[in-house]
Amino acid sequence: MTSTPHSTEAPRAPDIDGIPSQLAPSIPPATTSPDPVATADDIDAEPQNELTTKFSSAEWGALRTFRSQLPLIFSEAFPDNPDAGSSSYTMWGVTIDPAHPKDARVSIVLMKFLRARNLNPAEAKDMFISTLRWRQSFDVEGAMKEKFPEDIFGKLGKIYGKDNQGHPVSYNLYGANKNLSAVFGDVQRFLRWRVAFMEQTIALLDFETVDQVVQIHDYEGVSMSSRTENSKNAASEASSIFQSHYPEFLARKFFVNVPSFLTWIFWFFKPFLSAATLAKMTVVGHGSRTIGAALLPTIPEDELPRRYGGSAEDF
């Protein structure tokens, strides 16, 4: 079945080399009257895991409203399927059954959309529908099965170790392949690889004790000449995809080995970022000692490669 995706993405600042779109603030959508908070009895009746026990009563109230709309959400997301409203759908390894939606892991997935939209069920619904349509049109499952050339993409992304709280750590190595025409010559292929890499990282989450990742963005080897038209388009599209369709997956993000000609961008956008967003992001200089001083409070030494100040084997 074919459906046309639509975006609920909030306006973003212009993309330059992929960095502003990662840092630029999302403009919060307009909010409506909040849903009633859940009572203690309501919460006690819910399936729980370690992550759901941290929900507030307001979050439980919004979740109950949001969850009740799942049959309508699936029907609107997949209009060509007359049974969509009663059919299960699996994303990120979690099966969502609209007829029996009470499940702790399902609650974690749905809460990501609610938190991304300030606990507004109506706006979370729009975002979720957009994501379901996008996953179908992009063919995420197909991207995950695709074989990408190892000599082109093999060094660009690594998943290595965990932080102190068990979050998997992914590394995006922007300067690892100097053949930019090979990496970005086919922008859509790059995006399929990048989405597949994100999905591989998410596959390590259990949605019971861990539902977020730590990202290290390494700009070693990036220069002004790296800013080709295709690379900028790819960075902009990737940022749009992750902002619109992968909500609340970030535990921490570190930008390391950032060239001086790009550092000003971070400082320019800093006043526009919320305190919660800023708390998750750190810009670090060059050298293993400097990088290690920033990363080691979050990532154990034996889980951090030596090139970043740890004692683990380099990848």
C-alpha positions as a printed NumPy array, in Angstrom:
array([[ 0.   ,  0.   ,  0.   ],
       [ 1.169,  3.482, -0.807],
       [ 0.625,  6.584,  1.272],
       [ 2.009, 10.076,  1.16 ],
       [ 3.976, 11.262,  4.188],
       [ 3.456, 14.683,  5.65 ],
       [ 5.629, 16.545,  8.107],
       [ 4.801, 18.038, 11.463],
       [ 8.334, 19.352, 11.844],
       [ 8.611, 22.759, 13.462],
       [10.584, 25.486, 11.655],
       [14.371, 25.117, 11.959],
       [17.316, 27.339, 11.321],
       [19.215, 26.916,  8.036],
       [21.553, 23.95 ,  7.849],
       [25.303, 24.455,  7.521],
       [27.271, 21.229,  7.311],
       [24.59 , 19.458,  9.31 ],
       [25.435, 21.14 , 12.604],
       [22.781, 23.849, 13.048],
       [19.973, 21.466, 12.221],
       [21.2  , 19.217, 15.023],
       [21.332, 22.121, 17.431],
       [18.67 , 24.52 , 16.2  ],
       [15.709, 24.754, 18.542],
       [12.369, 23.333, 17.581],
       [ 9.658, 25.937, 18.024],
       [ 7.229, 24.35 , 20.516],
       [ 3.808, 23.757, 19.   ],
       [ 0.843, 25.583, 20.412],
       [-0.612, 23.756, 23.365],
       [-4.195, 23.18 , 24.333],
       [-5.748, 22.506, 27.705],
       [-3.915, 19.634, 29.391],
       [-5.593, 16.273, 29.827],
       [-6.665, 15.267, 33.328],
       [-3.899, 13.633, 35.313],
       [-4.197,  9.923, 35.981],
       [-5.265,  8.805, 39.435],
       [-3.244,  6.456, 41.6  ],
       [-5.706,  3.663, 40.792],
       [-5.31 ,  4.342, 37.061],
       [-1.535,  4.077, 37.329],
       [-1.663,  0.951, 39.497],
       [-3.686, -0.761, 36.762],
       [-0.98 , -0.135, 34.165],
       [ 1.68 , -2.699, 33.17 ],
       [ 4.953, -1.315, 34.47 ],
       [ 8.668, -1.586, 33.884],
       [11.62 ,  0.377, 35.207],
       [11.093,  3.231, 32.749],
       [ 7.326,  3.608, 33.08 ],
       [ 7.591,  3.912, 36.864],
       [ 9.237,  7.291, 36.22 ],
       [ 6.172,  8.689, 34.405],
       [ 4.383, 11.544, 36.129],
       [ 0.633, 11.467, 36.705],
       [ 0.275, 14.114, 33.975],
       [ 2.191, 11.87 , 31.565],
       [-0.011,  8.909, 32.419],
       [-3.113, 11.015, 31.807],
       [-1.851, 12.164, 28.399],
       [-0.805,  8.603, 27.52 ],
       [-4.242,  7.165, 28.281],
       [-5.844,  9.732, 25.968],
       [-3.246,  9.2  , 23.24 ],
       [-3.442,  5.416, 23.48 ],
       [-7.225,  5.42 , 23.048],
       [-6.74 ,  6.933, 19.593],
       [-4.524,  4.154, 18.245],
       [-7.197,  2.549, 16.005],
       [-7.899,  5.936, 14.413],
       [-4.164,  6.706, 14.143],
       [-3.421,  3.46 , 12.308],
       [-6.443,  3.917, 10.035],
       [-5.324,  7.421,  9.071],
       [-1.688,  6.4  ,  8.654],
       [-2.526,  3.479,  6.347],
       [-5.741,  4.479,  4.53 ],
       [-5.245,  1.826,  1.826],
       [-5.526, -0.94 ,  4.408],
       [-9.148, -1.383,  5.568],
       [-7.939, -3.456,  8.541],
       [-5.258, -1.011,  9.687],
       [-7.276,  0.148, 12.691],
       [-7.323, -3.345, 14.154],
       [-3.926, -4.61 , 12.954],
       [-0.7  , -4.713, 14.97 ],
       [ 2.29 , -2.654, 13.881],
       [ 5.914, -3.21 , 14.908],
       [ 8.478, -0.428, 15.096],
       [11.804, -0.362, 16.935],
       [11.2  , -3.96 , 17.978],
       [ 7.992, -3.114, 19.859],
       [ 4.655, -4.469, 18.637],
       [ 1.737, -2.083, 19.082],
       [-1.677, -3.74 , 19.053],
       [-4.437, -1.111, 18.866],
       [-6.952, -3.606, 20.262],
       [-4.756, -4.426, 23.283],
       [-2.454, -1.441, 23.74 ],
       [-1.739, -1.799, 27.468],
       [ 1.899, -2.821, 27.427],
       [ 4.804, -1.201, 29.267],
       [ 7.12 , -1.126, 26.233],
       [ 4.348,  0.317, 24.069],
       [ 3.865,  3.007, 26.709],
       [ 7.555,  3.947, 26.39 ],
       [ 7.306,  4.291, 22.596],
       [ 4.128,  6.359, 22.721],
       [ 5.524,  8.581, 25.468],
       [ 8.346,  9.623, 23.156],
       [ 5.853, 11.268, 20.826],
       [ 3.959, 12.843, 23.706],
       [ 7.078, 14.342, 25.258],
       [ 8.168, 15.661, 21.885],
       [ 4.849, 17.52 , 21.692],
       [ 4.624, 18.802, 25.279],
       [ 2.17 , 16.042, 26.31 ],
       [-0.396, 17.255, 23.793],
       [-2.154, 14.082, 22.538],
       [-3.569, 15.766, 19.417],
       [-0.159, 16.97 , 18.271],
       [ 1.511, 13.712, 19.275],
       [-1.085, 11.954, 17.116],
       [-0.115, 14.059, 14.088],
       [ 3.566, 13.358, 14.66 ],
       [ 2.968,  9.621, 15.069],
       [ 0.863,  9.424, 11.898],
       [ 3.539, 11.319,  9.989],
       [ 6.197,  8.913, 11.28 ],
       [ 4.182,  5.813, 10.356],
       [ 3.617,  7.146,  6.841],
       [ 7.26 ,  8.121,  6.464],
       [ 8.493,  4.695,  7.596],
       [ 6.31 ,  3.093,  4.943],
       [ 7.247,  5.454,  2.108],
       [10.958,  5.451,  3.002],
       [10.862,  1.643,  3.399],
       [12.832,  1.539,  6.635],
       [12.732, -2.262,  6.722],
       [14.209, -2.366,  3.228],
       [16.977,  0.054,  4.198],
       [17.907, -2.181,  7.122],
       [18.295, -5.152,  4.791],
       [20.238, -3.248,  2.144],
       [23.935, -4.05 ,  1.712],
       [25.943, -0.829,  1.651],
       [29.5  , -0.742,  0.238],
       [31.888, -1.318,  3.135],
       [34.651,  0.706,  1.508],
       [32.361,  3.753,  1.367],
       [30.283,  3.577,  4.55 ],
       [32.189,  1.127,  6.741],
       [34.172,  3.79 ,  8.589],
       [31.473,  6.44 ,  8.89 ],
       [29.542,  4.967, 11.801],
       [30.395,  2.711, 14.724],
       [28.393,  1.418, 17.692],
       [30.806,  0.788, 20.522],
       [30.282,  0.279, 24.247],
       [27.805,  1.718, 26.723],
       [27.713,  4.664, 29.078],
       [27.412,  4.501, 32.857],
       [23.633,  4.054, 32.619],
       [23.698,  1.34 , 29.963],
       [22.926,  3.547, 26.972],
       [24.619,  2.291, 23.787],
       [27.135,  4.737, 22.324],
       [27.186,  5.471, 18.589],
       [29.962,  7.307, 16.775],
       [29.429,  9.363, 13.62 ],
       [32.814,  9.911, 11.977],
       [32.279, 12.695,  9.479],
       [35.839, 12.851,  8.189],
       [36.544,  9.112,  8.013],
       [36.077,  8.897,  4.238],
       [37.658, 11.708,  2.245],
       [35.966, 10.541, -0.977],
       [32.953, 12.83 , -0.656],
       [31.633, 12.03 , -4.107],
       [31.401,  8.376, -3.119],
       [29.694,  9.111,  0.207],
       [27.317, 11.855, -0.903],
       [27.147, 11.375, -4.67 ],
       [23.873,  9.517, -4.166],
       [22.143, 11.473, -1.397],
       [19.265,  9.011, -1.104],
       [21.649,  6.091, -0.658],
       [23.469,  8.02 ,  2.086],
       [20.13 ,  8.668,  3.821],
       [19.187,  4.978,  3.623],
       [22.534,  4.08 ,  5.197],
       [22.145,  6.742,  7.894],
       [18.616,  5.591,  8.8  ],
       [19.747,  1.955,  8.859],
       [22.6  ,  2.926, 11.198],
       [20.159,  4.684, 13.528],
       [17.854,  1.665, 13.493],
       [20.782, -0.645, 14.325],
       [21.529,  1.516, 17.356],
       [17.884,  1.52 , 18.473],
       [17.795, -2.272, 18.142],
       [20.096, -2.378, 21.189],
       [17.453, -0.713, 23.374],
       [15.112, -2.898, 25.425],
       [12.52 , -0.156, 26.196],
       [12.407, -1.589, 29.708],
       [15.559, -0.22 , 31.32 ],
       [17.066,  1.784, 28.435],
       [15.332,  3.735, 25.665],
       [17.927,  6.336, 24.637],
       [21.406,  6.476, 23.104],
       [24.58 ,  8.519, 23.489],
       [25.939,  9.996, 20.273],
       [29.512, 11.094, 19.565],
       [29.824, 13.31 , 16.488],
       [33.499, 13.356, 15.485],
       [34.577, 16.07 , 13.043],
       [38.23 , 15.087, 12.78 ],
       [39.322, 15.497,  9.169],
       [36.415, 17.786,  8.248],
       [37.463, 20.922,  6.376],
       [35.883, 23.718,  4.393],
       [36.209, 21.542,  1.292],
       [33.914, 18.982,  2.951],
       [30.99 , 21.363,  2.53 ],
       [29.819, 20.238, -0.894],
       [26.283, 20.904, -2.067],
       [25.414, 17.214, -1.79 ],
       [26.867, 16.888,  1.71 ],
       [24.884, 19.896,  2.903],
       [21.681, 18.538,  1.349],
       [22.291, 15.124,  2.92 ],
       [22.937, 16.639,  6.359],
       [19.827, 18.794,  6.109],
       [17.585, 15.898,  5.061],
       [19.016, 13.57 ,  7.715],
       [18.495, 16.169, 10.415],
       [14.898, 16.65 ,  9.283],
       [14.256, 12.892,  9.377],
       [15.642, 12.408, 12.885],
       [13.958, 15.496, 14.27 ],
       [10.577, 14.523, 12.826],
       [10.551, 10.748, 13.21 ],
       [12.917,  9.71 , 16.015],
       [11.718, 11.672, 19.059],
       [13.329, 11.563, 22.482],
       [16.063,  9.062, 21.658],
       [18.974, 11.244, 22.735],
       [20.499, 10.776, 26.191],
       [23.663, 12.812, 25.507],
       [25.388, 14.188, 22.428],
       [29.055, 15.159, 22.227],
       [30.595, 17.083, 19.327],
       [34.331, 16.381, 19.316],
       [37.265, 17.541, 17.198],
       [35.111, 20.394, 15.93 ],
       [37.06 , 22.64 , 13.502],
       [37.419, 26.24 , 14.591],
       [35.586, 27.456, 11.496],
       [32.48 , 25.579, 12.695],
       [32.674, 26.39 , 16.404],
       [30.982, 29.754, 15.972],
       [27.811, 27.978, 14.832],
       [27.364, 26.317, 18.213],
       [27.794, 29.6  , 20.035],
       [25.402, 31.36 , 17.67 ],
       [22.564, 28.947, 18.409],
       [23.228, 28.53 , 22.132],
       [20.889, 31.376, 23.238],
       [18.005, 29.761, 21.324],
       [18.26 , 26.333, 22.952],
       [16.313, 25.233, 25.982],
       [18.165, 24.401, 29.17 ],
       [17.119, 20.745, 28.804],
       [18.57 , 20.565, 25.278],
       [21.786, 22.318, 26.248],
       [22.242, 19.929, 29.158],
       [22.405, 17.018, 26.698],
       [24.92 , 18.608, 24.301],
       [28.621, 19.271, 24.77 ],
       [31.135, 20.736, 22.314],
       [34.656, 19.421, 22.914],
       [38.029, 20.422, 21.48 ],
       [40.837, 18.284, 20.084],
       [43.086, 15.616, 21.576],
       [42.412, 12.471, 23.573],
       [43.113, 14.135, 26.919],
       [40.682, 16.994, 26.288],
       [38.025, 14.686, 24.854],
       [38.465, 12.157, 27.65 ],
       [37.956, 14.83 , 30.299],
       [34.547, 15.514, 28.768],
       [33.48 , 11.939, 28.006],
       [34.786,  9.917, 30.95 ],
       [32.224, 11.242, 33.461],
       [29.571,  9.721, 31.161],
       [31.319,  6.707, 29.58 ],
       [33.446,  4.247, 31.609],
       [37.141,  4.22 , 30.714],
       [37.057,  0.583, 29.607],
       [34.102,  1.33 , 27.289],
       [35.733,  4.374, 25.665],
       [38.288,  3.945, 22.834],
       [41.802,  5.25 , 23.488],
       [41.493,  7.867, 20.749],
       [38.817,  9.508, 22.908],
       [40.716,  9.267, 26.201],
       [39.639,  5.811, 27.371],
       [41.447,  2.491, 27.618],
       [39.329,  0.362, 25.248],
       [40.64 , -0.814, 21.908],
       [40.204,  1.692, 19.092],
       [37.769,  0.715, 16.345]])
